[in-house]
Coordinates of C-alpha atoms in Angstrom, one line a residue:
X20 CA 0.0 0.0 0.0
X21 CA 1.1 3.5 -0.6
X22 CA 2.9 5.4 1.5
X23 CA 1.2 8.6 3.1
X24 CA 2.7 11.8 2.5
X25 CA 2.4 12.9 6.1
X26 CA 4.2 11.3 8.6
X27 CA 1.8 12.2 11.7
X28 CA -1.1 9.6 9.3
X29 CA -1.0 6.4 11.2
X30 CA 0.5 3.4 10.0
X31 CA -1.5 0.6 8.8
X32 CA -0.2 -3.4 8.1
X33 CA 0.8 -4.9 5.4
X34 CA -2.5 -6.1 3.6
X35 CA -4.5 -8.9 5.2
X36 CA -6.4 -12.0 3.2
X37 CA -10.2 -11.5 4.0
X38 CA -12.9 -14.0 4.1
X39 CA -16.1 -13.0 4.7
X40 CA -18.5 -15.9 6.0
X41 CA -22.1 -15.8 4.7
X42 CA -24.6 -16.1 7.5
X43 CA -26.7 -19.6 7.4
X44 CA -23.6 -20.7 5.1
X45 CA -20.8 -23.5 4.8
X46 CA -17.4 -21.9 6.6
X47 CA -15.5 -23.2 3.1
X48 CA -14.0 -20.5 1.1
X49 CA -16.2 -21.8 -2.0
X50 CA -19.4 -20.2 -0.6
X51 CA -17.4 -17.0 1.3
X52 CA -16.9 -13.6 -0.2
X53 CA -13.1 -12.4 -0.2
X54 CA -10.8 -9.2 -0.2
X55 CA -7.8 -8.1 0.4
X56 CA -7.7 -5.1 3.2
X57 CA -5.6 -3.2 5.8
X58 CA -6.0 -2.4 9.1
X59 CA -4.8 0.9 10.7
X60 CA -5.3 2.4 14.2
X61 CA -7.4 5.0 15.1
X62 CA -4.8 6.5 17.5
X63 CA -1.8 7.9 15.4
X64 CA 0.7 6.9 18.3
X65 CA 0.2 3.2 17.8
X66 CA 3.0 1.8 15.8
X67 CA 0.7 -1.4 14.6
X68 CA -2.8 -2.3 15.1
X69 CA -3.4 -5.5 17.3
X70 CA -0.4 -7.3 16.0
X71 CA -1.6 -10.4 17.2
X72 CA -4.3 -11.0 14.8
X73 CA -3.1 -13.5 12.3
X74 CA -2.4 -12.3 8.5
X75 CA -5.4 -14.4 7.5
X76 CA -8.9 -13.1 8.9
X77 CA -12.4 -14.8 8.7
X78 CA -15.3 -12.3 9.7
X79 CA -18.6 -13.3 10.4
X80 CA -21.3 -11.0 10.5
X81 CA -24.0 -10.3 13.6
X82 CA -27.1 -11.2 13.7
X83 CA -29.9 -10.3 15.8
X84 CA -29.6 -12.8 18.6
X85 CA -25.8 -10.9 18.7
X86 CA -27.9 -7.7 19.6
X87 CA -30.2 -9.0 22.6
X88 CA -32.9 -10.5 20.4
X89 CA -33.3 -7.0 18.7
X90 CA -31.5 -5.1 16.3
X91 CA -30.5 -1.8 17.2
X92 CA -31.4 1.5 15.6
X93 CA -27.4 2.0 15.4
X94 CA -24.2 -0.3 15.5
X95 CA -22.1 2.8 15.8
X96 CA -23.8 4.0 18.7
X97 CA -23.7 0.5 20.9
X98 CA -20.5 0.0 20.0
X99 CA -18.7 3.6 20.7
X100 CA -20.9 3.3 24.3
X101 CA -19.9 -0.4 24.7
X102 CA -16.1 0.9 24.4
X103 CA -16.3 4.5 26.6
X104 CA -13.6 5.7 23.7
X105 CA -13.3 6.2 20.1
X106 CA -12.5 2.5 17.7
X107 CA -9.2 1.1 18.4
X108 CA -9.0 0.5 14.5
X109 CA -10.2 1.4 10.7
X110 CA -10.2 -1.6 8.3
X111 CA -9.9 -0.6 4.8
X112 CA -10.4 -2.0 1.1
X113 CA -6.3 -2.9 0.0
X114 CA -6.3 -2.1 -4.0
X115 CA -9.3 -2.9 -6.0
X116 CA -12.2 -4.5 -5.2
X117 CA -12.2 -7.3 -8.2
X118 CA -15.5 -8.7 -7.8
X119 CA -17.3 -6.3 -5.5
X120 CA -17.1 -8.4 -2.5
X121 CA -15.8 -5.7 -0.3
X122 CA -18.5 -3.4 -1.5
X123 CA -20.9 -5.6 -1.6
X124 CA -20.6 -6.7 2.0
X125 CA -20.5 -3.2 3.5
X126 CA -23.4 -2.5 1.7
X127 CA -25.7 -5.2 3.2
X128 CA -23.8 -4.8 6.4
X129 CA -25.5 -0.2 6.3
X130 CA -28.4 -1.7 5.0
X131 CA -28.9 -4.3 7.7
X132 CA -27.7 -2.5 10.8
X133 CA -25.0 -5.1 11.1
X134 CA -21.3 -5.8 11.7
X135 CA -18.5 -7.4 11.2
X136 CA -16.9 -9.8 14.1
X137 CA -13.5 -11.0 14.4
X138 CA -13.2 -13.2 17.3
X139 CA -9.8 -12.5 18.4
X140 CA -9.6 -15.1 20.9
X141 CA -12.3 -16.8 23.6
X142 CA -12.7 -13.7 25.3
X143 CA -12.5 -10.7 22.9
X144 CA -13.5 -9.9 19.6
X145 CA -12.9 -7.0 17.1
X146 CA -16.5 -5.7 16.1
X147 CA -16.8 -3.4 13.4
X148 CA -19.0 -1.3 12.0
X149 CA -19.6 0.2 9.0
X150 CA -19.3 3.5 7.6
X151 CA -18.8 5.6 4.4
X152 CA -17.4 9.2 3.5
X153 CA -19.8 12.2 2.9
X154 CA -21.0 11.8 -0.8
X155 CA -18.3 13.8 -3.0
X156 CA -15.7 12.9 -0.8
X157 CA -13.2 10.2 -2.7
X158 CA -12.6 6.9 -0.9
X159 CA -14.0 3.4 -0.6
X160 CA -16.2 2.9 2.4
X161 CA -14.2 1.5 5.3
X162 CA -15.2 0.2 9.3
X163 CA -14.5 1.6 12.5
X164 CA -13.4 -1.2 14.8
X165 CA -13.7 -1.3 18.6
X166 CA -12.0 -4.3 20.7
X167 CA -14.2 -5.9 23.4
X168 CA -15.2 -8.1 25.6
X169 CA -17.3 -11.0 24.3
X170 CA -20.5 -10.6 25.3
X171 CA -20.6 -6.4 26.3
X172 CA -22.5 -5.3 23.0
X173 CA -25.1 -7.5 24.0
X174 CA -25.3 -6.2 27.2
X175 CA -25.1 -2.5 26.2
X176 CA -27.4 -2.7 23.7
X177 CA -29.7 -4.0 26.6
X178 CA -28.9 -1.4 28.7
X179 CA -29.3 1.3 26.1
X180 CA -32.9 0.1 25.3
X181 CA -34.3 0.2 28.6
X182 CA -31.9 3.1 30.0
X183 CA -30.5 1.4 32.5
X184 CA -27.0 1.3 34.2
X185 CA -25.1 -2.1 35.5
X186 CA -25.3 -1.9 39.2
X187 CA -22.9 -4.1 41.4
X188 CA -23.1 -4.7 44.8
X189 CA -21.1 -6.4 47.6
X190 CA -22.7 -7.9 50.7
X191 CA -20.6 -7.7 53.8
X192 CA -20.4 -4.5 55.5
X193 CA -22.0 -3.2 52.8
X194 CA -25.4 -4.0 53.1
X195 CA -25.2 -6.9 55.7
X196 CA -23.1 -7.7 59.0
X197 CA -23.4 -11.1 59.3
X198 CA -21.2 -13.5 61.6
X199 CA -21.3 -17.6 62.9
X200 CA -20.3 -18.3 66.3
X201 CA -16.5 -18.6 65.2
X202 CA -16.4 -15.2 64.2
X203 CA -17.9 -13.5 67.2
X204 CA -15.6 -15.5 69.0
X205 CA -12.7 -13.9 67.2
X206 CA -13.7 -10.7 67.2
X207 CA -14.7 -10.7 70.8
X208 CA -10.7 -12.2 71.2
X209 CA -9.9 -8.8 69.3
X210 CA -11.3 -6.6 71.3
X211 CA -9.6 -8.1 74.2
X212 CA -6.2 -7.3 72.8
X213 CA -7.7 -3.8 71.5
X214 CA -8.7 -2.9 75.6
X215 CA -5.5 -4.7 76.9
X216 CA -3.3 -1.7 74.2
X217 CA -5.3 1.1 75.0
X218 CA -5.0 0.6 78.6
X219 CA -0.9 0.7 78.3
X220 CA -1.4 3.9 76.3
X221 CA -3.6 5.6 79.1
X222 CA -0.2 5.6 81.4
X223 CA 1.7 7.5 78.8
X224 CA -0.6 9.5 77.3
X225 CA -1.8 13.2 79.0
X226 CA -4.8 13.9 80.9
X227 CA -6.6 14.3 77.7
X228 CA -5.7 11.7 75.7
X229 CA -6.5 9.3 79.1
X230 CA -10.1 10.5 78.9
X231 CA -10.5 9.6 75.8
X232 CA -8.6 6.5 75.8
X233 CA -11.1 5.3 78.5
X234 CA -14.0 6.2 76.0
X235 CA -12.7 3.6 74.0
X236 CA -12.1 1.0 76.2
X237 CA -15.9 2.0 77.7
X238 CA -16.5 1.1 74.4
X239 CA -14.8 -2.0 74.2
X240 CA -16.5 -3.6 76.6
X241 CA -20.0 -2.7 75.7
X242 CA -19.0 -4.4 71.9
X243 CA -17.9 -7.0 74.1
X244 CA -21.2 -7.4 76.1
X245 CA -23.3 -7.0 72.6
X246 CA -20.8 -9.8 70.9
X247 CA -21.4 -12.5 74.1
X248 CA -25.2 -11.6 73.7
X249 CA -25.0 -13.2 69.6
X250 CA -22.7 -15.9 70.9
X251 CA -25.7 -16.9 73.2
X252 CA -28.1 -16.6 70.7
X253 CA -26.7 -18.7 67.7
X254 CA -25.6 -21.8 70.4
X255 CA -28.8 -21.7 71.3
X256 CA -30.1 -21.9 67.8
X257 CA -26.9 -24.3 67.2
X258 CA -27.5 -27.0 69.7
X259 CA -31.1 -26.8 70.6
X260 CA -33.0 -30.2 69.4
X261 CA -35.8 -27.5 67.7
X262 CA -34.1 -24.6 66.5
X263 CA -35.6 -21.8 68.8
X264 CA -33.9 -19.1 70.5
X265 CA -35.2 -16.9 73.3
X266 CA -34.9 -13.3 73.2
X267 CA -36.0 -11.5 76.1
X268 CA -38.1 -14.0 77.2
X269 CA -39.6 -14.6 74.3
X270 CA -39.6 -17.8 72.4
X271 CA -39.0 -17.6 68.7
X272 CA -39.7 -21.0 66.7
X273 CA -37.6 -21.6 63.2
X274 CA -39.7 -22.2 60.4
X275 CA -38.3 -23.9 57.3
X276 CA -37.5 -21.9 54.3
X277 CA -37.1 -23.0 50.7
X278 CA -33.8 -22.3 49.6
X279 CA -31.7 -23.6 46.1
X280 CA -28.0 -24.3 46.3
X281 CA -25.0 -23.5 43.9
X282 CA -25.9 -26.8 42.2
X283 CA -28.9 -25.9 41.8
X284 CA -30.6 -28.7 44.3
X285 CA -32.9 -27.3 46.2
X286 CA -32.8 -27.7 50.4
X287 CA -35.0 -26.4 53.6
X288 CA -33.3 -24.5 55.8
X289 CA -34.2 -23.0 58.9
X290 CA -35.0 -19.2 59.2
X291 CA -35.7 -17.0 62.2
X292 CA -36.9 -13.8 61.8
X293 CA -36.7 -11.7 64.8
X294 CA -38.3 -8.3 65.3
X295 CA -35.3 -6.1 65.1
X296 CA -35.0 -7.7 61.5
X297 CA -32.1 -9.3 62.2
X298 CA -32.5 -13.2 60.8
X299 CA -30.7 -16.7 61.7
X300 CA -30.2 -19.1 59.1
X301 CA -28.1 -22.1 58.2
X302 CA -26.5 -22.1 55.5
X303 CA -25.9 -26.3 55.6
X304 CA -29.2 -27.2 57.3
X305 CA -27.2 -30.3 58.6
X306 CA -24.5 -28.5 60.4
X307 CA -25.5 -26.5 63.0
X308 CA -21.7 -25.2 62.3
X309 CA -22.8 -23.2 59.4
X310 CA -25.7 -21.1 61.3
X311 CA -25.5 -17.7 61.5
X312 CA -26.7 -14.4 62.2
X313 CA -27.7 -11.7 59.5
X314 CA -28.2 -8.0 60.1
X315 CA -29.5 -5.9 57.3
X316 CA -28.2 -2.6 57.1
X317 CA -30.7 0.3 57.8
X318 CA -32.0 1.9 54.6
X319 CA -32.0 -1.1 52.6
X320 CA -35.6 -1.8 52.7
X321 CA -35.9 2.0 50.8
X322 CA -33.0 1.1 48.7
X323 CA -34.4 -2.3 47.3
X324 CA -37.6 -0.3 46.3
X325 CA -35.8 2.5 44.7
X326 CA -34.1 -0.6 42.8
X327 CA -37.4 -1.8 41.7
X328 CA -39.1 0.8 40.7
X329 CA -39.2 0.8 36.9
X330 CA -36.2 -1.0 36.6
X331 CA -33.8 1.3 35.8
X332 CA -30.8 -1.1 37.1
X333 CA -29.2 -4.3 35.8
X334 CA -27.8 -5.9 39.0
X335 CA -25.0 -8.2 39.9
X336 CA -23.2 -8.9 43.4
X337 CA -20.1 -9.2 43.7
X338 CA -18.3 -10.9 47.1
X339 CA -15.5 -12.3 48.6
X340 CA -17.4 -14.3 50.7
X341 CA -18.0 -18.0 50.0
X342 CA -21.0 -18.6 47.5
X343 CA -23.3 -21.0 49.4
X344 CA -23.6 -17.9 52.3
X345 CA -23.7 -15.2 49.5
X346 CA -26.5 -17.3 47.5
X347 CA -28.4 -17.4 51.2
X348 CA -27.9 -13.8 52.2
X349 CA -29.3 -12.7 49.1
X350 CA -32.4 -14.6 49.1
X351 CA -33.0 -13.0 52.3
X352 CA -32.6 -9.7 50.8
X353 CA -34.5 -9.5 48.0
X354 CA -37.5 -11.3 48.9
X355 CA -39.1 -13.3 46.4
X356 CA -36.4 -12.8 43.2
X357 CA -38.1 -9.8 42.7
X358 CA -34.6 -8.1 41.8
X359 CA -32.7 -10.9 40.4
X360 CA -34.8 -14.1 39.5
X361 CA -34.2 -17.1 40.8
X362 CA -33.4 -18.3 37.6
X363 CA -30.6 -15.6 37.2
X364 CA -29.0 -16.0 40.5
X365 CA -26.3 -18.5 39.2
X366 CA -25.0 -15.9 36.8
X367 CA -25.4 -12.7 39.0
X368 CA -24.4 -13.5 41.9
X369 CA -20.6 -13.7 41.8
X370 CA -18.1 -15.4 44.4
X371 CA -14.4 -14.1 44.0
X372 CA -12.1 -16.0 45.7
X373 CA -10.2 -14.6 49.0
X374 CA -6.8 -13.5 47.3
X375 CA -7.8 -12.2 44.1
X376 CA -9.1 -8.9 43.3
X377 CA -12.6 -8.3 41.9
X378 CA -13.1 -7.1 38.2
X379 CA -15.9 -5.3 36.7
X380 CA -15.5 -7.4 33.5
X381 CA -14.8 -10.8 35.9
X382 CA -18.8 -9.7 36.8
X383 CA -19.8 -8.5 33.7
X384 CA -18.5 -11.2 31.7
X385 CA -19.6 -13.9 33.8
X386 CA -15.8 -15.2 33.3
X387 CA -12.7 -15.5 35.9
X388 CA -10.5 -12.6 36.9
X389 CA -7.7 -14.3 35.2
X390 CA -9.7 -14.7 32.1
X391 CA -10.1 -10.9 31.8
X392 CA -6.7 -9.4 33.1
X393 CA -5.3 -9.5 29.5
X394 CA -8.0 -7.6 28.5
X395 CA -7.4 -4.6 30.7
X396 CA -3.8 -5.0 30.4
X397 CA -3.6 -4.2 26.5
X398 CA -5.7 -1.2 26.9
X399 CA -7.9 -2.7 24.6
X400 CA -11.0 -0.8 26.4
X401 CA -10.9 2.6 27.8
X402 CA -8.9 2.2 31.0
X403 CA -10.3 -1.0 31.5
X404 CA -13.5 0.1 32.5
X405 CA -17.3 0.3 31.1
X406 CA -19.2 3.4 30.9
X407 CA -22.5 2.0 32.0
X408 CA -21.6 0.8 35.0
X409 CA -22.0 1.8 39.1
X410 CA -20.3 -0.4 41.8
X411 CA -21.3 0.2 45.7
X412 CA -18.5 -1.5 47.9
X413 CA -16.8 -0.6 51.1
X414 CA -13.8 -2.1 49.9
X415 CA -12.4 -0.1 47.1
X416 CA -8.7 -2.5 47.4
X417 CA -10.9 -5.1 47.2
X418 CA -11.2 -4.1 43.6
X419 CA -8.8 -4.3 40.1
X420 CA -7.2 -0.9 40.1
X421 CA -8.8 -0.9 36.6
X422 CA -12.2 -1.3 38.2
X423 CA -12.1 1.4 40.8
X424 CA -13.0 4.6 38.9
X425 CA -16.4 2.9 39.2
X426 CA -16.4 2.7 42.8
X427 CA -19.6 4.3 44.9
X428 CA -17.4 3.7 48.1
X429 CA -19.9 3.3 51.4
X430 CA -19.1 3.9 54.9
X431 CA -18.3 0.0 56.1
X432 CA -21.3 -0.7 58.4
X433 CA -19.9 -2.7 61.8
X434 CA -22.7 -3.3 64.1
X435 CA -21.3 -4.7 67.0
X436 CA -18.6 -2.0 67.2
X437 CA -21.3 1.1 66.0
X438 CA -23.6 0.5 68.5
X439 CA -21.2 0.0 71.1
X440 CA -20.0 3.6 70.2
X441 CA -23.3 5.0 70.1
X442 CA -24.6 3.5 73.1
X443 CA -21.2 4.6 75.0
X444 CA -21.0 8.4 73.7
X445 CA -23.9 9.1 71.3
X446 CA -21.5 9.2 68.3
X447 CA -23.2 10.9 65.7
X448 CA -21.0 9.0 63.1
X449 CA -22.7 5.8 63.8
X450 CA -26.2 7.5 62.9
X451 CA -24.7 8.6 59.8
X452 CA -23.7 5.2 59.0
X453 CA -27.4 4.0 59.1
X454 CA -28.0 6.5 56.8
X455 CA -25.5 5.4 54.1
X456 CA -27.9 3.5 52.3
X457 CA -30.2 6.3 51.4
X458 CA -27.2 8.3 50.5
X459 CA -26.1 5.5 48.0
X460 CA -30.1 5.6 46.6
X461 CA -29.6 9.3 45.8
X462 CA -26.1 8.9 44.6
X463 CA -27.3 6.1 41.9
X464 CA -30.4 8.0 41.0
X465 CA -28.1 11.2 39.8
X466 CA -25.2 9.1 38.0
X467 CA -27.9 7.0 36.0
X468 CA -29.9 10.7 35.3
X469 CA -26.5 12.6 34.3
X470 CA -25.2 9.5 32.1
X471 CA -28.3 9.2 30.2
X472 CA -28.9 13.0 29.8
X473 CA -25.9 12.7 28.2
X474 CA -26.8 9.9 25.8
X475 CA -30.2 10.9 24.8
X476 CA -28.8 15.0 24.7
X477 CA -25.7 14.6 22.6
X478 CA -24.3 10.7 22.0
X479 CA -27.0 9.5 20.3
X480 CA -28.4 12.2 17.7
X481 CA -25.1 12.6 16.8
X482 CA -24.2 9.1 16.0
X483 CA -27.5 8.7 14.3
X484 CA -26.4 11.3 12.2
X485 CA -23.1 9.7 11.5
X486 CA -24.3 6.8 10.6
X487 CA -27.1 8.4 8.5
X488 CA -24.8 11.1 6.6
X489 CA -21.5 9.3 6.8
X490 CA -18.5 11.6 7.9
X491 CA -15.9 13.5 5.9
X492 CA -13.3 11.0 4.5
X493 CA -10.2 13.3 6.0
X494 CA -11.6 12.4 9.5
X495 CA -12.4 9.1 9.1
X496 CA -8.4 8.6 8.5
X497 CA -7.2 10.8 10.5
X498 CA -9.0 12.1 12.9
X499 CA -11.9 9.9 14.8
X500 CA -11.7 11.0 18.0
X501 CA -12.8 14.3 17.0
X502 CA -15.3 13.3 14.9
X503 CA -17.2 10.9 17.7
X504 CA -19.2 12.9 20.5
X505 CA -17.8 12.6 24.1
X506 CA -19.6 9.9 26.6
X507 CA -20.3 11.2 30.2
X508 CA -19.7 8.2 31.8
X509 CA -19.8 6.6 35.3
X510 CA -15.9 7.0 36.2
X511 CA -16.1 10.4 34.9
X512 CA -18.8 11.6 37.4
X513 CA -18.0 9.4 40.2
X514 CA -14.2 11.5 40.1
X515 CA -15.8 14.6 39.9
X516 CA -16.0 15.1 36.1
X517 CA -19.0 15.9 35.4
X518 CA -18.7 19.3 34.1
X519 CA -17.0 18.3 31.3
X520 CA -20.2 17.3 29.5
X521 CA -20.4 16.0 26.3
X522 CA -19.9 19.1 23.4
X523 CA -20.6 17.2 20.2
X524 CA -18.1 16.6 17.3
X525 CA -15.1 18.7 16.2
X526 CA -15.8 22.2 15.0
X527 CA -14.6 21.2 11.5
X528 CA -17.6 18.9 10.8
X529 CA -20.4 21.8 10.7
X530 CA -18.9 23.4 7.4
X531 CA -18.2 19.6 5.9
X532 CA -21.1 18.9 7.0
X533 CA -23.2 21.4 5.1
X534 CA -21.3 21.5 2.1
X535 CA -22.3 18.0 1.7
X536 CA -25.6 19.2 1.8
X537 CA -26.3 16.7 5.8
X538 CA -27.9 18.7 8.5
X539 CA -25.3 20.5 10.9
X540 CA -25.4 19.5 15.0
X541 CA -27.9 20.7 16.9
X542 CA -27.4 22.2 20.5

């Protein structure tokens, strides 16, 4: 291919053999359209584009299972929202087109709303879409390609057609506290060692720092007191013949609950529901080892409406806890599958193992964390991340560096040691705490509102007219970043971007625009 006369034009790689698979077709080059093309990338500092695609490419095109079941009003728009960023790549005609193949193809592929795939390996695939340069501008038509995650333009063009964002959320400390008879145990062993430093400290310290020192060992010992209280309760629970504890003198009888395990078998377990909503389940109904107690945070009662009401979420949890407990403390929460079905649980609800990091495209993707670290680690989307999508954790380390722009962090909630606090000095902190939930309703109310305002405002008309009246042939080689309108997304608001809202295409396009005779940008 000839050289450019520029040298700030990207590169592109040597030409590539092209086979185009026919949908509903044999795989054999007999009954497959073929071409010779290049690839270049959209970003002028990469030297080559995806080097590790092999010299000989088969696409196949999507179809609308590909899409969600539906196709959608714009490939360009799904996939430049899928990615956060402009397209990685441009794939253009190499020579002539001998019998039209290339033409023909991208013609069927504008006229169908379609793409072209590449799957790059089991995890990621190079989807490209189609576009051509304003009429009177010279060039053959060419694709935009954006590198993604299997599986995330389905997904986004979900999203996008019922305007809702992903929402992932952990469990402990975040929306539970939840603890067996081991681990009140160990904690109350902590607070022993806790008391046992502070009271060294109160002999070196001054006059002040004593009083408050004994504060905290005040404290202590109240946690202590409300820790042996649970202890009681769950050996009670634990070793009783009928599964009944007493609670100030009261007699509360388990009832047996219909729960479904991670293989799917279904078992009876028995639930108490006290009446400070606290509950006392077992997660193995024949171990009374695995019992334990469950308290919901405060505000999650308002929060789980909020969630339901007209669905504007998509929601996965994410834990490091083991998956029989997070299966059970989920059913507990949302009553009745009305968030996540019963039938969806197995897929939603994620279980990373202690030691590794969570990742948004781990949860996403449905896949392991070391299935996706390649992904990130190429750059191959936008830092890593996904535009549509709102995670609500305590633990922000407990996250993929990647992953943490999307971060809603929450005040950990720690009920033994809160109450102790507020019971000992009236900390006002600990009231906030129970109010972190409706905090975190507001917060993900605004980011889905200012993420969509910005889709439905500016993202979408102008890729709709992009993929209506093409785009000047100079930009489309050159300079695509310019060209596609900015995406507000979750990362940028939740780091305190928000101003920078999206401000449409490059000033050149207007004048191209209208001496091509296409309608100029609105707004």
């Amino acid at each position: 291919m000839a050289s450019r006369s520029t040298s700030a034009a990207p590169r592109t790689t040597p030409p590539l053999a092209a086979k185009m698979l026919r949908r509903a077709t044999s795989s054999s080059s007999s009954n497959a359209d073929a071409f010779a093309c290049v690839l270049a990338p959209c970003n002028a500092s990469n030297e080559e584009p995806l080097p590790h695609l092999p010299r000989d490419l088969t696409f196949s095109t999507t179809t609308d299972e590909y899409w969600g079941g539906g196709r959608p009003r714009n490939v360009l728009h799904v996939l430049h929202v899928a990615h956060g960023g402009g397209p990685d790549v441009r794939l253009m005609l190499h020579g002539s087109d001998g019998n039209g193949s290339y033409e023909r193809v991208h013609d069927e592929c504008m006229k169908e709303n379609q793409a072209l795939i590449i799957q790059v390996n089991k995890t990621k695939e190079l989807v490209l879409a189609p576009v051509k340069p304003l009429q009177g501008h010279a060039g053959k038509p060419m694709y935009l390609g954006w590198l993604l995650a299997a599986g995330i333009p389905k997904l986004v063009c979900n999203l996008l057609s019922s305007s809702q964002l992903v929402l992932i959320l952990d469990l402990n400390h975040t929306l539970v506290e939840s603890h067996s008879i081991e681990s009140l145990e160990r904690r109350k062993e902590e607070c022993g060692r806790e008391r046992q430093e502070l009271c060294k400290k109160i002999h070196e310290g001054s006059q002040c720092d004593r009083e408050k020192l004994q504060l905290f060992i005040t404290s202590s010992l109240k946690e202590e007191e409300l820790l042996e209280g649970d202890i009681k309760l769950l050996r009670e629970f634990s070793l009783g013949a009928c599964d009944n504890v007493h609670v100030d003198g009261v007699k509360y009888l388990a009832r047996p609950e219909t729960a479904y395990t991670d293989k799917g078998s279904k078992v009876q377990r028995p639930v108490i529901h006290l009446p400070d909503g606290s509950i006392i389940t077992r997660i193995d109904p024949q171990d009374p080892k695995t019992s334990t107690l469950v308290r919901v945070r405060p505000g999650w009662n308002d929060l789980r409406a909020y969630l339901l009401e007209k669905n504007r979420f998509d929601i996965y949890v994410c834990t490091h806890a083991n998956r029989e407990y997070a299966l059970e403390v989920w059913r507990l929460l949302d009553i009745n599958g009305a968030i996540i079905p019963h039938e969806q649980r197995q897929s939603r609800i994620i279980s990373v193992p202690r030691g590794q990091n969570k990742t948004l495209l781990g949860v996403l993707s449905g896949r392991k964390s070391s299935e996706v670290t390649s992904l990130h680690s190429e750059g191959s989307i936008a830092a890593g991340q996904f535009p549509l999508a709102v995670v609500v954790d305590d633990n922000k380390d407990a996250w993929e560096e990647a992953s943490q722009p999307h971060i809603l962090q929450v005040t950990p909630w720690l009920y033994h040691l809160n109450e102790a606090a507020y019971i000992t000095q009236g900390n006002t902190t600990v009231a906030e705490s129970d109010k972190e939930l409706a905090r975190t309703s507001r917060a993900v109310k605004s980011l889905r509102g200012d993420v969509y305002e910005c889709i439905d405002k500016w993202v979408r008309p102008e890729m709709d007219r992009i993929a209506e009246w093409c785009a000047p042939l100079q930009m489309l080689e050159t300079d695509v970043a310019s060209l596609l309108p900015r995406l507000l997304s979750v990362p940028d608001l939740l780091q305190g971007q928000g101003a920078a809202r999206a401000e449409g295409p490059g000033r050149r396009f207007p004048e191209e625009v209208a001496a091509a005779g296409a309608p100029a940008p609105q707004g």
